[in-house]
Short mmCIF file of N, CA and C in Angstrom, two decimals:
data_model
loop_
_atom_site.label_atom_id
_atom_site.label_comp_id
_atom_site.label_asym_id
_atom_site.label_seq_id
_atom_site.Cartn_x
_atom_site.Cartn_y
_atom_site.Cartn_z
N MET A 1 -8.69 39.84 15.63
CA MET A 1 -8.13 38.54 15.93
C MET A 1 -9.14 37.74 16.74
N VAL A 2 -9.35 36.48 16.34
CA VAL A 2 -10.30 35.61 17.02
C VAL A 2 -9.62 35.01 18.24
N THR A 3 -10.28 35.16 19.37
CA THR A 3 -9.72 34.57 20.58
C THR A 3 -9.95 33.07 20.58
N ARG A 4 -9.23 32.41 21.43
CA ARG A 4 -9.36 30.95 21.53
C ARG A 4 -10.77 30.55 21.96
N ARG A 5 -11.32 31.31 22.86
CA ARG A 5 -12.68 31.02 23.34
C ARG A 5 -13.70 31.18 22.22
N ARG A 6 -13.57 32.27 21.46
CA ARG A 6 -14.51 32.51 20.35
C ARG A 6 -14.37 31.43 19.28
N ALA A 7 -13.15 31.02 18.99
CA ALA A 7 -12.93 29.95 18.00
C ALA A 7 -13.59 28.67 18.48
N GLY A 8 -13.49 28.36 19.76
CA GLY A 8 -14.12 27.16 20.31
C GLY A 8 -15.63 27.22 20.21
N LEU A 9 -16.22 28.40 20.51
CA LEU A 9 -17.66 28.57 20.40
C LEU A 9 -18.12 28.43 18.95
N LEU A 10 -17.38 29.01 18.03
CA LEU A 10 -17.72 28.91 16.61
C LEU A 10 -17.65 27.46 16.15
N ARG A 11 -16.59 26.76 16.51
CA ARG A 11 -16.43 25.36 16.13
C ARG A 11 -17.58 24.52 16.70
N GLY A 12 -17.95 24.77 17.95
CA GLY A 12 -19.06 24.05 18.57
C GLY A 12 -20.37 24.29 17.84
N THR A 13 -20.61 25.52 17.41
CA THR A 13 -21.83 25.85 16.66
C THR A 13 -21.85 25.12 15.32
N VAL A 14 -20.72 25.12 14.64
CA VAL A 14 -20.63 24.44 13.34
C VAL A 14 -20.93 22.95 13.51
N TYR A 15 -20.36 22.32 14.53
CA TYR A 15 -20.61 20.89 14.76
C TYR A 15 -22.09 20.62 15.08
N ARG A 16 -22.69 21.47 15.91
CA ARG A 16 -24.10 21.27 16.24
C ARG A 16 -24.97 21.37 15.00
N VAL A 17 -24.70 22.33 14.13
CA VAL A 17 -25.46 22.48 12.89
C VAL A 17 -25.21 21.26 12.00
N PHE A 18 -23.96 20.85 11.86
CA PHE A 18 -23.61 19.72 11.01
C PHE A 18 -24.34 18.46 11.43
N TYR A 19 -24.37 18.16 12.71
CA TYR A 19 -24.99 16.91 13.18
C TYR A 19 -26.52 16.95 13.16
N ARG A 20 -27.10 18.11 12.90
CA ARG A 20 -28.56 18.20 12.73
C ARG A 20 -28.96 18.03 11.26
N LEU A 21 -27.99 18.06 10.36
CA LEU A 21 -28.28 17.89 8.94
C LEU A 21 -28.64 16.43 8.65
N PRO A 22 -29.38 16.20 7.57
CA PRO A 22 -29.67 14.81 7.17
C PRO A 22 -28.36 14.06 6.89
N ARG A 23 -28.38 12.77 7.11
CA ARG A 23 -27.18 11.92 6.96
C ARG A 23 -26.53 12.07 5.59
N LYS A 24 -27.36 12.12 4.52
CA LYS A 24 -26.82 12.27 3.17
C LYS A 24 -26.06 13.58 3.02
N MET A 25 -26.58 14.64 3.60
CA MET A 25 -25.93 15.95 3.52
C MET A 25 -24.62 15.94 4.33
N GLN A 26 -24.61 15.27 5.48
CA GLN A 26 -23.38 15.15 6.28
C GLN A 26 -22.29 14.46 5.46
N ARG A 27 -22.65 13.34 4.82
CA ARG A 27 -21.68 12.60 4.00
C ARG A 27 -21.18 13.45 2.84
N PHE A 28 -22.10 14.13 2.19
CA PHE A 28 -21.73 14.99 1.06
C PHE A 28 -20.72 16.04 1.50
N LEU A 29 -21.01 16.74 2.58
CA LEU A 29 -20.11 17.79 3.07
C LEU A 29 -18.78 17.22 3.54
N ALA A 30 -18.82 16.10 4.25
CA ALA A 30 -17.58 15.50 4.75
C ALA A 30 -16.66 15.10 3.60
N ARG A 31 -17.24 14.58 2.53
CA ARG A 31 -16.43 14.17 1.39
C ARG A 31 -15.84 15.37 0.65
N ARG A 32 -16.49 16.51 0.74
CA ARG A 32 -15.99 17.70 0.06
C ARG A 32 -14.85 18.38 0.82
N VAL A 33 -14.85 18.28 2.14
CA VAL A 33 -13.84 19.00 2.92
C VAL A 33 -12.75 18.09 3.48
N SER A 34 -12.95 16.78 3.46
CA SER A 34 -11.95 15.86 4.00
C SER A 34 -10.85 15.61 2.98
N PRO A 35 -9.63 15.37 3.48
CA PRO A 35 -8.55 15.05 2.54
C PRO A 35 -8.83 13.71 1.85
N LYS A 36 -8.39 13.59 0.62
CA LYS A 36 -8.58 12.37 -0.16
C LYS A 36 -7.30 11.54 -0.08
N TYR A 37 -7.46 10.24 0.03
CA TYR A 37 -6.34 9.33 0.08
C TYR A 37 -6.49 8.27 -1.00
N ILE A 38 -5.37 7.87 -1.56
CA ILE A 38 -5.33 6.74 -2.47
C ILE A 38 -4.85 5.56 -1.65
N LEU A 39 -5.57 4.45 -1.71
CA LEU A 39 -5.19 3.26 -0.97
C LEU A 39 -4.70 2.18 -1.92
N GLY A 40 -3.53 1.67 -1.62
CA GLY A 40 -2.97 0.60 -2.43
C GLY A 40 -2.71 -0.63 -1.59
N ALA A 41 -2.60 -1.77 -2.27
CA ALA A 41 -2.23 -3.03 -1.63
C ALA A 41 -0.92 -3.48 -2.26
N VAL A 42 0.07 -3.79 -1.43
CA VAL A 42 1.38 -4.20 -1.91
C VAL A 42 1.72 -5.55 -1.28
N ILE A 43 2.38 -6.40 -2.06
CA ILE A 43 2.71 -7.74 -1.58
C ILE A 43 4.21 -7.94 -1.56
N LEU A 44 4.72 -8.35 -0.39
CA LEU A 44 6.11 -8.76 -0.25
C LEU A 44 6.08 -10.28 -0.21
N LEU A 45 6.38 -10.90 -1.35
CA LEU A 45 6.33 -12.36 -1.44
C LEU A 45 7.76 -12.90 -1.43
N PHE A 46 8.12 -13.55 -0.31
CA PHE A 46 9.45 -14.10 -0.11
C PHE A 46 9.46 -15.58 -0.42
N ASP A 47 10.66 -16.09 -0.77
CA ASP A 47 10.79 -17.53 -0.90
C ASP A 47 10.79 -18.14 0.50
N ALA A 48 10.77 -19.46 0.57
CA ALA A 48 10.65 -20.15 1.86
C ALA A 48 11.78 -19.81 2.83
N ASP A 49 12.97 -19.53 2.32
CA ASP A 49 14.12 -19.19 3.16
C ASP A 49 14.15 -17.71 3.54
N GLY A 50 13.31 -16.90 2.91
CA GLY A 50 13.31 -15.47 3.17
C GLY A 50 14.50 -14.77 2.56
N GLU A 51 15.16 -15.41 1.58
CA GLU A 51 16.35 -14.83 0.96
C GLU A 51 16.08 -14.19 -0.40
N ARG A 52 14.93 -14.51 -0.98
CA ARG A 52 14.57 -13.94 -2.29
C ARG A 52 13.18 -13.33 -2.21
N LEU A 53 12.97 -12.34 -3.08
CA LEU A 53 11.72 -11.59 -3.13
C LEU A 53 11.22 -11.60 -4.57
N LEU A 54 9.92 -11.80 -4.75
CA LEU A 54 9.35 -11.76 -6.09
C LEU A 54 9.22 -10.30 -6.53
N MET A 55 9.81 -9.99 -7.66
CA MET A 55 9.78 -8.63 -8.21
C MET A 55 9.20 -8.68 -9.61
N LEU A 56 8.56 -7.57 -10.00
CA LEU A 56 7.92 -7.46 -11.32
C LEU A 56 8.53 -6.31 -12.10
N ARG A 57 8.58 -6.49 -13.40
CA ARG A 57 8.93 -5.39 -14.30
C ARG A 57 7.68 -5.10 -15.12
N GLN A 58 7.20 -3.86 -14.99
CA GLN A 58 5.96 -3.46 -15.65
C GLN A 58 6.25 -2.30 -16.59
N PRO A 59 5.38 -2.09 -17.60
CA PRO A 59 5.59 -0.96 -18.50
C PRO A 59 5.66 0.34 -17.72
N PRO A 60 6.53 1.26 -18.04
CA PRO A 60 7.40 1.26 -19.21
C PRO A 60 8.70 0.47 -19.02
N GLY A 61 8.87 -0.20 -17.90
CA GLY A 61 10.02 -1.07 -17.73
C GLY A 61 11.26 -0.40 -17.17
N PHE A 62 11.12 0.76 -16.54
CA PHE A 62 12.27 1.47 -15.97
C PHE A 62 12.49 1.07 -14.52
N GLY A 63 12.74 -0.16 -14.26
CA GLY A 63 12.99 -0.62 -12.90
C GLY A 63 12.00 -1.70 -12.51
N TRP A 64 12.35 -2.40 -11.44
CA TRP A 64 11.55 -3.51 -10.94
C TRP A 64 10.73 -3.04 -9.75
N GLY A 65 9.54 -3.59 -9.63
CA GLY A 65 8.65 -3.22 -8.54
C GLY A 65 8.06 -4.44 -7.88
N LEU A 66 7.10 -4.20 -7.04
CA LEU A 66 6.44 -5.26 -6.27
C LEU A 66 5.04 -5.50 -6.81
N PRO A 67 4.51 -6.69 -6.63
CA PRO A 67 3.10 -6.89 -6.98
C PRO A 67 2.26 -5.93 -6.14
N ALA A 68 1.40 -5.18 -6.81
CA ALA A 68 0.64 -4.16 -6.10
C ALA A 68 -0.49 -3.64 -6.98
N GLY A 69 -1.42 -2.94 -6.36
CA GLY A 69 -2.49 -2.31 -7.11
C GLY A 69 -3.39 -1.51 -6.19
N LEU A 70 -4.32 -0.79 -6.80
CA LEU A 70 -5.24 0.02 -6.03
C LEU A 70 -6.33 -0.83 -5.40
N ILE A 71 -6.75 -0.42 -4.24
CA ILE A 71 -7.85 -1.07 -3.54
C ILE A 71 -9.14 -0.44 -4.05
N ASP A 72 -10.06 -1.27 -4.52
CA ASP A 72 -11.35 -0.77 -5.01
C ASP A 72 -12.19 -0.26 -3.84
N ARG A 73 -13.06 0.70 -4.12
CA ARG A 73 -13.95 1.24 -3.09
C ARG A 73 -14.76 0.09 -2.49
N GLY A 74 -14.75 -0.01 -1.17
CA GLY A 74 -15.50 -1.04 -0.46
C GLY A 74 -14.80 -2.39 -0.39
N GLU A 75 -13.64 -2.52 -1.02
CA GLU A 75 -12.92 -3.79 -1.03
C GLU A 75 -12.00 -3.87 0.19
N ALA A 76 -11.95 -5.02 0.82
CA ALA A 76 -11.05 -5.22 1.95
C ALA A 76 -9.61 -5.24 1.43
N PRO A 77 -8.68 -4.58 2.12
CA PRO A 77 -7.29 -4.56 1.65
C PRO A 77 -6.70 -5.95 1.43
N ALA A 78 -6.99 -6.92 2.29
CA ALA A 78 -6.45 -8.27 2.12
C ALA A 78 -6.98 -8.90 0.83
N HIS A 79 -8.26 -8.68 0.52
CA HIS A 79 -8.81 -9.21 -0.73
C HIS A 79 -8.17 -8.55 -1.94
N ALA A 80 -7.92 -7.24 -1.85
CA ALA A 80 -7.27 -6.53 -2.95
C ALA A 80 -5.87 -7.07 -3.18
N ALA A 81 -5.14 -7.35 -2.11
CA ALA A 81 -3.78 -7.88 -2.25
C ALA A 81 -3.79 -9.24 -2.93
N VAL A 82 -4.69 -10.11 -2.50
CA VAL A 82 -4.80 -11.45 -3.11
C VAL A 82 -5.19 -11.32 -4.59
N ARG A 83 -6.14 -10.44 -4.87
CA ARG A 83 -6.59 -10.21 -6.25
C ARG A 83 -5.46 -9.71 -7.13
N GLU A 84 -4.72 -8.69 -6.65
CA GLU A 84 -3.63 -8.12 -7.44
C GLU A 84 -2.52 -9.15 -7.69
N LEU A 85 -2.18 -9.92 -6.67
CA LEU A 85 -1.14 -10.93 -6.84
C LEU A 85 -1.57 -11.95 -7.89
N ARG A 86 -2.80 -12.38 -7.84
CA ARG A 86 -3.31 -13.35 -8.82
C ARG A 86 -3.35 -12.75 -10.22
N GLU A 87 -3.82 -11.50 -10.35
CA GLU A 87 -3.90 -10.85 -11.66
C GLU A 87 -2.52 -10.65 -12.28
N GLU A 88 -1.54 -10.27 -11.47
CA GLU A 88 -0.23 -9.91 -12.00
C GLU A 88 0.73 -11.09 -12.15
N THR A 89 0.53 -12.15 -11.35
CA THR A 89 1.50 -13.25 -11.36
C THR A 89 0.87 -14.62 -11.57
N GLY A 90 -0.46 -14.70 -11.48
CA GLY A 90 -1.12 -15.99 -11.57
C GLY A 90 -1.05 -16.80 -10.29
N LEU A 91 -0.45 -16.25 -9.24
CA LEU A 91 -0.27 -16.98 -7.98
C LEU A 91 -1.41 -16.69 -7.01
N SER A 92 -1.88 -17.74 -6.35
CA SER A 92 -2.86 -17.60 -5.26
C SER A 92 -2.16 -18.03 -3.98
N VAL A 93 -2.00 -17.10 -3.08
CA VAL A 93 -1.23 -17.33 -1.85
C VAL A 93 -1.99 -16.74 -0.68
N GLU A 94 -1.92 -17.38 0.46
CA GLU A 94 -2.50 -16.83 1.69
C GLU A 94 -1.54 -15.78 2.23
N LEU A 95 -2.03 -14.57 2.37
CA LEU A 95 -1.20 -13.45 2.80
C LEU A 95 -1.55 -13.04 4.22
N LYS A 96 -0.58 -12.42 4.89
CA LYS A 96 -0.83 -11.85 6.20
C LYS A 96 -0.28 -10.43 6.21
N PRO A 97 -0.77 -9.57 7.10
CA PRO A 97 -0.26 -8.20 7.15
C PRO A 97 1.22 -8.18 7.49
N ALA A 98 1.95 -7.31 6.81
CA ALA A 98 3.37 -7.12 7.10
C ALA A 98 3.48 -6.26 8.36
N ASN A 99 4.69 -6.09 8.84
CA ASN A 99 4.93 -5.23 10.00
C ASN A 99 6.02 -4.23 9.64
N PRO A 100 5.69 -2.96 9.38
CA PRO A 100 4.38 -2.32 9.54
C PRO A 100 3.43 -2.72 8.41
N SER A 101 2.14 -2.69 8.74
CA SER A 101 1.14 -3.12 7.76
C SER A 101 0.65 -1.98 6.88
N ALA A 102 0.96 -0.75 7.24
CA ALA A 102 0.57 0.40 6.41
C ALA A 102 1.76 1.34 6.30
N VAL A 103 1.96 1.84 5.10
CA VAL A 103 3.03 2.81 4.84
C VAL A 103 2.38 4.04 4.23
N VAL A 104 2.54 5.17 4.90
CA VAL A 104 2.02 6.44 4.41
C VAL A 104 3.16 7.12 3.66
N HIS A 105 2.93 7.45 2.41
CA HIS A 105 3.98 8.03 1.58
C HIS A 105 4.07 9.53 1.79
N VAL A 106 5.22 10.08 1.44
CA VAL A 106 5.48 11.51 1.61
C VAL A 106 4.36 12.29 0.95
N GLY A 107 3.90 13.28 1.61
CA GLY A 107 2.77 14.07 1.13
C GLY A 107 1.47 13.60 1.76
N GLY A 108 1.48 12.37 2.30
CA GLY A 108 0.35 11.88 3.06
C GLY A 108 -0.91 11.58 2.29
N ARG A 109 -0.86 11.57 0.97
CA ARG A 109 -2.09 11.34 0.19
C ARG A 109 -2.14 9.92 -0.37
N TRP A 110 -1.13 9.11 -0.11
CA TRP A 110 -1.07 7.74 -0.62
C TRP A 110 -0.73 6.83 0.54
N VAL A 111 -1.54 5.82 0.76
CA VAL A 111 -1.30 4.85 1.83
C VAL A 111 -1.29 3.46 1.21
N ASP A 112 -0.21 2.71 1.47
CA ASP A 112 -0.13 1.33 1.01
C ASP A 112 -0.36 0.39 2.18
N MET A 113 -1.28 -0.54 2.00
CA MET A 113 -1.48 -1.63 2.94
C MET A 113 -0.58 -2.76 2.45
N VAL A 114 0.33 -3.23 3.30
CA VAL A 114 1.35 -4.16 2.86
C VAL A 114 1.09 -5.54 3.46
N PHE A 115 1.18 -6.55 2.60
CA PHE A 115 0.96 -7.93 2.99
C PHE A 115 2.17 -8.76 2.60
N THR A 116 2.34 -9.88 3.28
CA THR A 116 3.52 -10.70 3.04
C THR A 116 3.18 -12.18 3.15
N ALA A 117 4.07 -12.97 2.59
CA ALA A 117 3.98 -14.43 2.71
C ALA A 117 5.33 -15.01 2.32
N ARG A 118 5.54 -16.25 2.75
CA ARG A 118 6.70 -17.03 2.32
C ARG A 118 6.16 -18.26 1.59
N VAL A 119 6.74 -18.54 0.45
CA VAL A 119 6.30 -19.68 -0.35
C VAL A 119 7.52 -20.40 -0.92
N ASP A 120 7.31 -21.63 -1.35
CA ASP A 120 8.36 -22.38 -2.03
C ASP A 120 8.45 -21.82 -3.46
N ALA A 121 9.57 -21.18 -3.77
CA ALA A 121 9.73 -20.54 -5.08
C ALA A 121 9.72 -21.56 -6.22
N GLU A 122 10.09 -22.79 -5.94
CA GLU A 122 10.11 -23.81 -6.99
C GLU A 122 8.69 -24.22 -7.40
N THR A 123 7.77 -24.23 -6.46
CA THR A 123 6.39 -24.62 -6.78
C THR A 123 5.48 -23.41 -7.02
N HIS A 124 5.99 -22.21 -6.78
CA HIS A 124 5.21 -20.99 -7.00
C HIS A 124 5.92 -20.15 -8.08
N GLU A 125 5.87 -20.64 -9.29
CA GLU A 125 6.49 -19.95 -10.42
C GLU A 125 5.47 -18.99 -11.03
N PRO A 126 5.78 -17.69 -11.06
CA PRO A 126 4.82 -16.72 -11.59
C PRO A 126 4.68 -16.85 -13.11
N SER A 127 3.49 -16.49 -13.59
CA SER A 127 3.27 -16.36 -15.03
C SER A 127 2.73 -14.96 -15.29
N VAL A 128 3.21 -14.33 -16.34
CA VAL A 128 2.81 -12.95 -16.64
C VAL A 128 2.14 -12.89 -18.01
N ASP A 129 1.36 -11.83 -18.20
CA ASP A 129 0.62 -11.68 -19.46
C ASP A 129 1.39 -10.93 -20.54
N GLY A 130 2.49 -10.29 -20.20
CA GLY A 130 3.27 -9.54 -21.18
C GLY A 130 2.71 -8.17 -21.50
N ALA A 131 1.58 -7.83 -20.93
CA ALA A 131 0.98 -6.51 -21.15
C ALA A 131 1.07 -5.68 -19.87
N GLU A 132 0.33 -6.10 -18.82
CA GLU A 132 0.38 -5.39 -17.54
C GLU A 132 1.70 -5.66 -16.84
N VAL A 133 2.21 -6.87 -16.96
CA VAL A 133 3.48 -7.25 -16.36
C VAL A 133 4.36 -7.84 -17.45
N LEU A 134 5.57 -7.29 -17.60
CA LEU A 134 6.49 -7.76 -18.63
C LEU A 134 7.30 -8.97 -18.17
N ASP A 135 7.65 -8.98 -16.89
CA ASP A 135 8.49 -10.06 -16.37
C ASP A 135 8.29 -10.15 -14.86
N ALA A 136 8.44 -11.36 -14.33
CA ALA A 136 8.35 -11.60 -12.88
C ALA A 136 9.45 -12.60 -12.54
N ARG A 137 10.28 -12.23 -11.56
CA ARG A 137 11.39 -13.11 -11.18
C ARG A 137 11.65 -13.00 -9.69
N TRP A 138 12.24 -14.07 -9.16
CA TRP A 138 12.71 -14.09 -7.77
C TRP A 138 14.11 -13.48 -7.75
N HIS A 139 14.32 -12.50 -6.85
CA HIS A 139 15.63 -11.83 -6.74
C HIS A 139 16.13 -11.93 -5.31
N ARG A 140 17.41 -12.19 -5.19
CA ARG A 140 18.04 -12.25 -3.87
C ARG A 140 17.96 -10.87 -3.21
N LEU A 141 17.69 -10.84 -1.91
CA LEU A 141 17.57 -9.57 -1.19
C LEU A 141 18.88 -8.80 -1.19
N ASP A 142 20.01 -9.52 -1.24
CA ASP A 142 21.30 -8.85 -1.24
C ASP A 142 21.79 -8.52 -2.65
N ASP A 143 20.97 -8.77 -3.66
CA ASP A 143 21.34 -8.48 -5.04
C ASP A 143 20.09 -8.12 -5.85
N LEU A 144 19.36 -7.10 -5.40
CA LEU A 144 18.14 -6.69 -6.08
C LEU A 144 18.47 -5.97 -7.38
N PRO A 145 17.60 -6.08 -8.37
CA PRO A 145 17.79 -5.34 -9.63
C PRO A 145 17.50 -3.86 -9.40
N PRO A 146 17.72 -3.02 -10.41
CA PRO A 146 17.35 -1.61 -10.27
C PRO A 146 15.85 -1.51 -9.97
N LEU A 147 15.52 -0.80 -8.91
CA LEU A 147 14.14 -0.70 -8.44
C LEU A 147 13.49 0.60 -8.88
N THR A 148 12.16 0.58 -8.98
CA THR A 148 11.43 1.83 -9.18
C THR A 148 11.59 2.63 -7.88
N PRO A 149 11.57 3.96 -7.96
CA PRO A 149 11.71 4.75 -6.73
C PRO A 149 10.67 4.40 -5.67
N ALA A 150 9.41 4.18 -6.08
CA ALA A 150 8.36 3.86 -5.11
C ALA A 150 8.66 2.54 -4.40
N SER A 151 9.12 1.54 -5.14
CA SER A 151 9.43 0.25 -4.51
C SER A 151 10.64 0.36 -3.59
N ALA A 152 11.66 1.10 -4.00
CA ALA A 152 12.84 1.28 -3.15
C ALA A 152 12.46 1.95 -1.84
N LYS A 153 11.62 2.96 -1.90
CA LYS A 153 11.19 3.66 -0.68
C LYS A 153 10.36 2.75 0.21
N LEU A 154 9.43 2.02 -0.39
CA LEU A 154 8.59 1.13 0.41
C LEU A 154 9.44 0.04 1.06
N LEU A 155 10.33 -0.58 0.31
CA LEU A 155 11.17 -1.65 0.86
C LEU A 155 12.06 -1.16 1.99
N SER A 156 12.43 0.12 1.98
CA SER A 156 13.28 0.64 3.04
C SER A 156 12.61 0.54 4.41
N HIS A 157 11.28 0.56 4.44
CA HIS A 157 10.55 0.41 5.70
C HIS A 157 10.72 -0.98 6.30
N TYR A 158 11.20 -1.90 5.49
CA TYR A 158 11.39 -3.29 5.92
C TYR A 158 12.86 -3.67 5.96
N GLY A 159 13.73 -2.66 5.90
CA GLY A 159 15.17 -2.90 5.97
C GLY A 159 15.72 -3.59 4.74
N ILE A 160 15.08 -3.38 3.60
CA ILE A 160 15.47 -4.03 2.34
C ILE A 160 15.77 -2.95 1.30
N GLY A 161 16.79 -3.20 0.49
CA GLY A 161 17.05 -2.36 -0.67
C GLY A 161 18.02 -1.22 -0.42
N PRO A 162 18.16 -0.37 -1.45
CA PRO A 162 19.21 0.66 -1.43
C PRO A 162 19.03 1.76 -0.39
N TYR A 163 17.82 1.99 0.10
CA TYR A 163 17.59 3.05 1.09
C TYR A 163 17.53 2.51 2.51
N SER A 164 17.86 1.25 2.71
CA SER A 164 17.65 0.62 4.01
C SER A 164 18.81 0.77 4.99
N GLU A 165 19.95 1.28 4.55
CA GLU A 165 21.12 1.34 5.44
C GLU A 165 20.82 2.04 6.76
N ALA A 166 20.03 3.07 6.73
CA ALA A 166 19.74 3.82 7.96
C ALA A 166 18.87 3.02 8.92
N LEU A 167 18.17 2.00 8.42
CA LEU A 167 17.26 1.25 9.27
C LEU A 167 17.90 0.03 9.92
N GLY A 168 19.08 -0.34 9.49
CA GLY A 168 19.76 -1.48 10.11
C GLY A 168 19.30 -2.80 9.57
N GLU A 169 19.09 -3.76 10.45
CA GLU A 169 18.76 -5.14 10.07
C GLU A 169 17.39 -5.23 9.43
N PRO A 170 17.25 -6.13 8.44
CA PRO A 170 15.93 -6.35 7.84
C PRO A 170 14.92 -6.81 8.88
N VAL A 171 13.69 -6.37 8.72
CA VAL A 171 12.63 -6.73 9.64
C VAL A 171 11.54 -7.52 8.94
N HIS A 172 11.85 -8.09 7.78
CA HIS A 172 10.83 -8.82 7.03
C HIS A 172 10.56 -10.17 7.70
N ASP A 173 9.42 -10.70 7.35
CA ASP A 173 8.89 -11.99 7.80
C ASP A 173 9.99 -12.84 8.33
#
């Protein structure tokens, strides 16, 4: 059995050797032993009154979700959110971080950076391509359509949707 002192000495030796390696080798090793995370950008786009939320129906069409997508390597999360919103809905909107601004999903391997905005729904009508997004509509927060499980779970962090009862009052924008 390794004592606590011996484990500390061993760990210290490993770190000293690691930090003497060339920078490229350090990065290579760190990427091989570090956990991998998928980073996504999600947008909570509310109407001006905060009573409706823009929802999307995407293939295969089994529920409604939020405008969202993966963050490209080296891309700022805010830029990814703006890009995804524009690609999926044709809308260009100034976004700000939601509160909470990051949601770590069960299993800890997926992290969503969440952004929000309020816009006039009458002047911000989404347009969809029919391929990546089948439909985009404004839905009342108290009458949401059937949601994808991922969207329902994410919205619960903001006191919205079918899983929000335990959280109490909505905390959105």
